[in-house]
């Protein structure tokens, strides 16, 4: 399960970096190919991959239900801000590893993290909401399947109990008829 999860994120990262490479090559001002740009485009996906287990834990801990959605909404709004800041902090760490000179030019790690957060929250928030809603869709589907399985097990148990009840109704009549036949034969002899 973890292997499939990791493979999915890695595939997504390579697809995203390929898209970034081709969009840079086909633009009005094509930029030269640099490996650090490829890694930084992958770092966008890897940052979400690092955060996704925490997002899954949070989503399962604070579920949106019909009864309590208004109580968990403030927790989700606060969590969105925290997760977006963490996302940009992880991205800034990866950025620091790849290109420390550019991080220094932007005022250091904290300044870069806050600048990226403020500049990109409009793009990052829908990504977070998509991840959150994907988690809820998978969770809903699993609960739906479990309920379907439980329903079919209950139907099978009901059919078995109805069959047993019919058998119990037949057995006394069979026994009574047999005894009645024996007593009838006894009076004739």
Tab-separated table of C-alpha atoms in Angstrom:
chain	number	residue	atom	x	y	z
A	1	UNK	CA	0.000	0.000	0.000
A	2	UNK	CA	2.790	2.416	0.877
A	3	UNK	CA	4.647	1.336	-2.257
A	4	UNK	CA	1.651	2.154	-4.468
A	5	UNK	CA	1.195	5.460	-2.629
A	6	UNK	CA	4.863	6.381	-3.163
A	7	UNK	CA	4.862	5.232	-6.788
A	8	UNK	CA	1.818	7.397	-7.487
A	9	UNK	CA	3.464	10.516	-6.060
A	10	UNK	CA	6.729	9.820	-7.927
A	11	UNK	CA	4.851	9.325	-11.205
A	12	UNK	CA	2.952	12.550	-10.629
A	13	UNK	CA	6.211	14.385	-9.877
A	14	UNK	CA	7.827	13.177	-13.092
A	15	UNK	CA	4.754	14.078	-15.123
A	16	UNK	CA	4.695	17.536	-13.563
A	17	UNK	CA	8.428	18.097	-14.165
A	18	UNK	CA	8.008	16.978	-17.794
A	19	UNK	CA	5.140	19.396	-18.208
A	20	UNK	CA	7.259	22.177	-16.708
A	21	UNK	CA	10.189	21.337	-18.980
A	22	UNK	CA	8.078	21.359	-22.144
A	23	UNK	CA	6.241	24.529	-21.183
A	24	UNK	CA	9.596	26.267	-20.586
A	25	UNK	CA	10.970	24.988	-23.909
A	26	UNK	CA	7.894	26.061	-25.891
A	27	UNK	CA	7.444	29.488	-24.303
A	28	UNK	CA	7.996	32.853	-25.931
A	29	UNK	CA	11.409	33.060	-24.251
A	30	UNK	CA	12.691	29.480	-23.994
A	31	UNK	CA	14.912	28.983	-20.979
A	32	UNK	CA	17.941	26.708	-21.020
A	33	UNK	CA	17.573	23.261	-19.473
A	34	UNK	CA	18.821	23.032	-15.874
A	35	UNK	CA	18.448	20.014	-13.618
A	36	UNK	CA	17.725	22.158	-10.606
A	37	UNK	CA	14.594	23.517	-12.319
A	38	UNK	CA	13.437	19.944	-12.954
A	39	UNK	CA	14.059	19.048	-9.309
A	40	UNK	CA	12.286	22.188	-8.088
A	41	UNK	CA	9.247	21.347	-10.187
A	42	UNK	CA	9.320	17.854	-8.651
A	43	UNK	CA	9.765	19.410	-5.195
A	44	UNK	CA	6.292	20.917	-5.550
A	45	UNK	CA	4.804	17.414	-5.729
A	46	UNK	CA	7.197	15.868	-3.193
A	47	UNK	CA	6.254	18.545	-0.659
A	48	UNK	CA	2.601	17.541	-0.939
A	49	UNK	CA	3.628	13.873	-0.756
A	50	UNK	CA	5.450	14.520	2.516
A	51	UNK	CA	2.420	16.309	3.965
A	52	UNK	CA	-0.234	13.898	2.710
A	53	UNK	CA	-0.046	11.426	5.656
A	54	UNK	CA	-0.633	14.333	8.049
A	55	UNK	CA	-3.523	15.557	5.935
A	56	UNK	CA	-5.025	12.047	5.910
A	57	UNK	CA	-4.713	11.814	9.699
A	58	UNK	CA	-6.315	15.230	10.152
A	59	UNK	CA	-9.124	14.482	7.685
A	60	UNK	CA	-9.993	11.247	9.475
A	61	UNK	CA	-9.801	12.903	12.887
A	62	UNK	CA	-12.046	15.827	11.904
A	63	UNK	CA	-14.597	14.401	9.477
A	64	UNK	CA	-17.207	16.475	7.746
A	65	UNK	CA	-20.542	14.882	8.620
A	66	UNK	CA	-24.065	16.192	8.113
A	67	UNK	CA	-24.517	16.737	11.833
A	68	UNK	CA	-21.250	18.472	12.719
A	69	UNK	CA	-19.889	20.192	9.623
A	70	UNK	CA	-20.241	23.649	11.154
A	71	UNK	CA	-18.198	22.596	14.222
A	72	UNK	CA	-15.256	21.172	12.246
A	73	UNK	CA	-15.163	23.929	9.619
A	74	UNK	CA	-13.058	26.329	11.776
A	75	UNK	CA	-10.613	23.493	12.478
A	76	UNK	CA	-10.314	22.838	8.751
A	77	UNK	CA	-9.749	26.502	7.951
A	78	UNK	CA	-6.996	26.736	10.586
A	79	UNK	CA	-5.511	23.454	9.379
A	80	UNK	CA	-5.506	24.733	5.793
A	81	UNK	CA	-3.386	27.723	6.818
A	82	UNK	CA	-1.024	25.507	8.841
A	83	UNK	CA	-0.702	22.919	6.082
A	84	UNK	CA	-0.074	25.575	3.439
A	85	UNK	CA	2.651	27.121	5.604
A	86	UNK	CA	4.165	23.684	6.190
A	87	UNK	CA	3.983	22.959	2.482
A	88	UNK	CA	5.845	26.134	1.650
A	89	UNK	CA	8.373	25.472	4.432
A	90	UNK	CA	9.107	21.996	3.043
A	91	UNK	CA	9.384	23.425	-0.448
A	92	UNK	CA	11.733	26.125	0.837
A	93	UNK	CA	13.920	23.457	2.489
A	94	UNK	CA	14.148	21.603	-0.810
A	95	UNK	CA	14.772	24.914	-2.578
A	96	UNK	CA	17.596	25.637	-0.099
A	97	UNK	CA	19.182	22.280	-0.890
A	98	UNK	CA	19.068	22.836	-4.650
A	99	UNK	CA	19.836	26.551	-4.914
A	100	UNK	CA	21.064	28.136	-1.662
A	101	UNK	CA	22.211	31.284	-3.483
A	102	UNK	CA	18.686	32.112	-4.653
A	103	UNK	CA	17.344	31.529	-1.139
A	104	UNK	CA	19.911	33.997	0.218
A	105	UNK	CA	18.932	36.510	-2.486
A	106	UNK	CA	15.306	36.262	-1.367
A	107	UNK	CA	16.146	37.111	2.253
A	108	UNK	CA	16.698	33.660	3.696
A	109	UNK	CA	14.565	30.653	4.522
A	110	UNK	CA	11.823	32.361	6.553
A	111	UNK	CA	11.422	35.253	4.128
A	112	UNK	CA	11.255	32.874	1.175
A	113	UNK	CA	8.678	30.676	2.941
A	114	UNK	CA	6.426	33.622	3.783
A	115	UNK	CA	6.832	35.168	0.327
A	116	UNK	CA	5.928	31.889	-1.379
A	117	UNK	CA	2.995	31.411	1.007
A	118	UNK	CA	1.579	34.879	0.333
A	119	UNK	CA	2.233	34.750	-3.402
A	120	UNK	CA	0.919	31.230	-4.037
A	121	UNK	CA	-1.870	30.593	-1.512
A	122	UNK	CA	-4.446	31.041	-4.284
A	123	UNK	CA	-2.930	28.030	-6.100
A	124	UNK	CA	-2.048	26.024	-3.010
A	125	UNK	CA	-5.462	26.211	-1.327
A	126	UNK	CA	-7.326	24.450	-4.174
A	127	UNK	CA	-4.613	21.773	-4.196
A	128	UNK	CA	-5.114	21.234	-0.458
A	129	UNK	CA	-8.898	21.151	-0.913
A	130	UNK	CA	-8.511	18.625	-3.747
A	131	UNK	CA	-6.359	16.383	-1.538
A	132	UNK	CA	-8.822	16.714	1.326
A	133	UNK	CA	-11.829	15.950	-0.854
A	134	UNK	CA	-9.997	12.967	-2.413
A	135	UNK	CA	-9.413	11.589	1.065
A	136	UNK	CA	-13.107	12.006	1.884
A	137	UNK	CA	-14.176	10.364	-1.383
A	138	UNK	CA	-11.975	7.322	-0.725
A	139	UNK	CA	-13.167	7.153	2.881
A	140	UNK	CA	-16.820	7.431	1.837
A	141	UNK	CA	-16.370	4.693	-0.769
A	142	UNK	CA	-14.753	2.369	1.783
A	143	UNK	CA	-17.529	2.982	4.301
A	144	UNK	CA	-20.125	2.443	1.557
A	145	UNK	CA	-18.532	-0.890	0.633
A	146	UNK	CA	-18.416	-1.946	4.298
A	147	UNK	CA	-22.114	-1.086	4.697
A	148	UNK	CA	-22.963	-3.016	1.538
A	149	UNK	CA	-21.063	-6.050	2.844
A	150	UNK	CA	-22.778	-5.789	6.218
A	151	UNK	CA	-26.166	-5.461	4.503
A	152	UNK	CA	-25.575	-8.554	2.375
A	153	UNK	CA	-24.420	-10.502	5.449
A	154	UNK	CA	-27.592	-9.465	7.285
A	155	UNK	CA	-29.727	-10.501	4.313
A	156	UNK	CA	-28.005	-13.898	4.227
A	157	UNK	CA	-28.518	-14.317	7.981
A	158	UNK	CA	-32.190	-13.379	7.594
A	159	UNK	CA	-32.667	-15.923	4.806
A	160	UNK	CA	-30.961	-18.598	6.922
A	161	UNK	CA	-33.122	-17.837	9.942
A	162	UNK	CA	-36.290	-17.888	7.802
A	163	UNK	CA	-35.266	-21.258	6.385
A	164	UNK	CA	-34.621	-22.592	9.887
A	165	UNK	CA	-38.012	-21.296	11.032
A	166	UNK	CA	-39.710	-23.095	8.147
A	167	UNK	CA	-37.839	-26.273	9.006
A	168	UNK	CA	-38.977	-25.978	12.606
A	169	UNK	CA	-42.560	-25.587	11.423
A	170	UNK	CA	-42.313	-28.648	9.163
A	171	UNK	CA	-40.668	-30.953	11.715
A	172	UNK	CA	-43.481	-30.889	14.332
A	173	UNK	CA	-46.107	-31.604	11.645
A	174	UNK	CA	-44.060	-34.445	10.245
A	175	UNK	CA	-43.626	-35.915	13.727
A	176	UNK	CA	-47.352	-35.441	14.534
A	177	UNK	CA	-48.406	-37.052	11.233
A	178	UNK	CA	-46.090	-39.991	11.805
A	179	UNK	CA	-47.375	-40.553	15.340
A	180	UNK	CA	-50.961	-40.188	14.126
A	181	UNK	CA	-50.341	-42.806	11.414
A	182	UNK	CA	-48.783	-45.161	13.961
A	183	UNK	CA	-51.719	-44.743	16.346
A	184	UNK	CA	-54.179	-45.333	13.507
A	185	UNK	CA	-52.405	-48.530	12.597
A	186	UNK	CA	-52.353	-49.614	16.246
A	187	UNK	CA	-56.163	-49.360	16.549
A	188	UNK	CA	-56.668	-51.481	13.421
A	189	UNK	CA	-54.477	-54.349	14.656
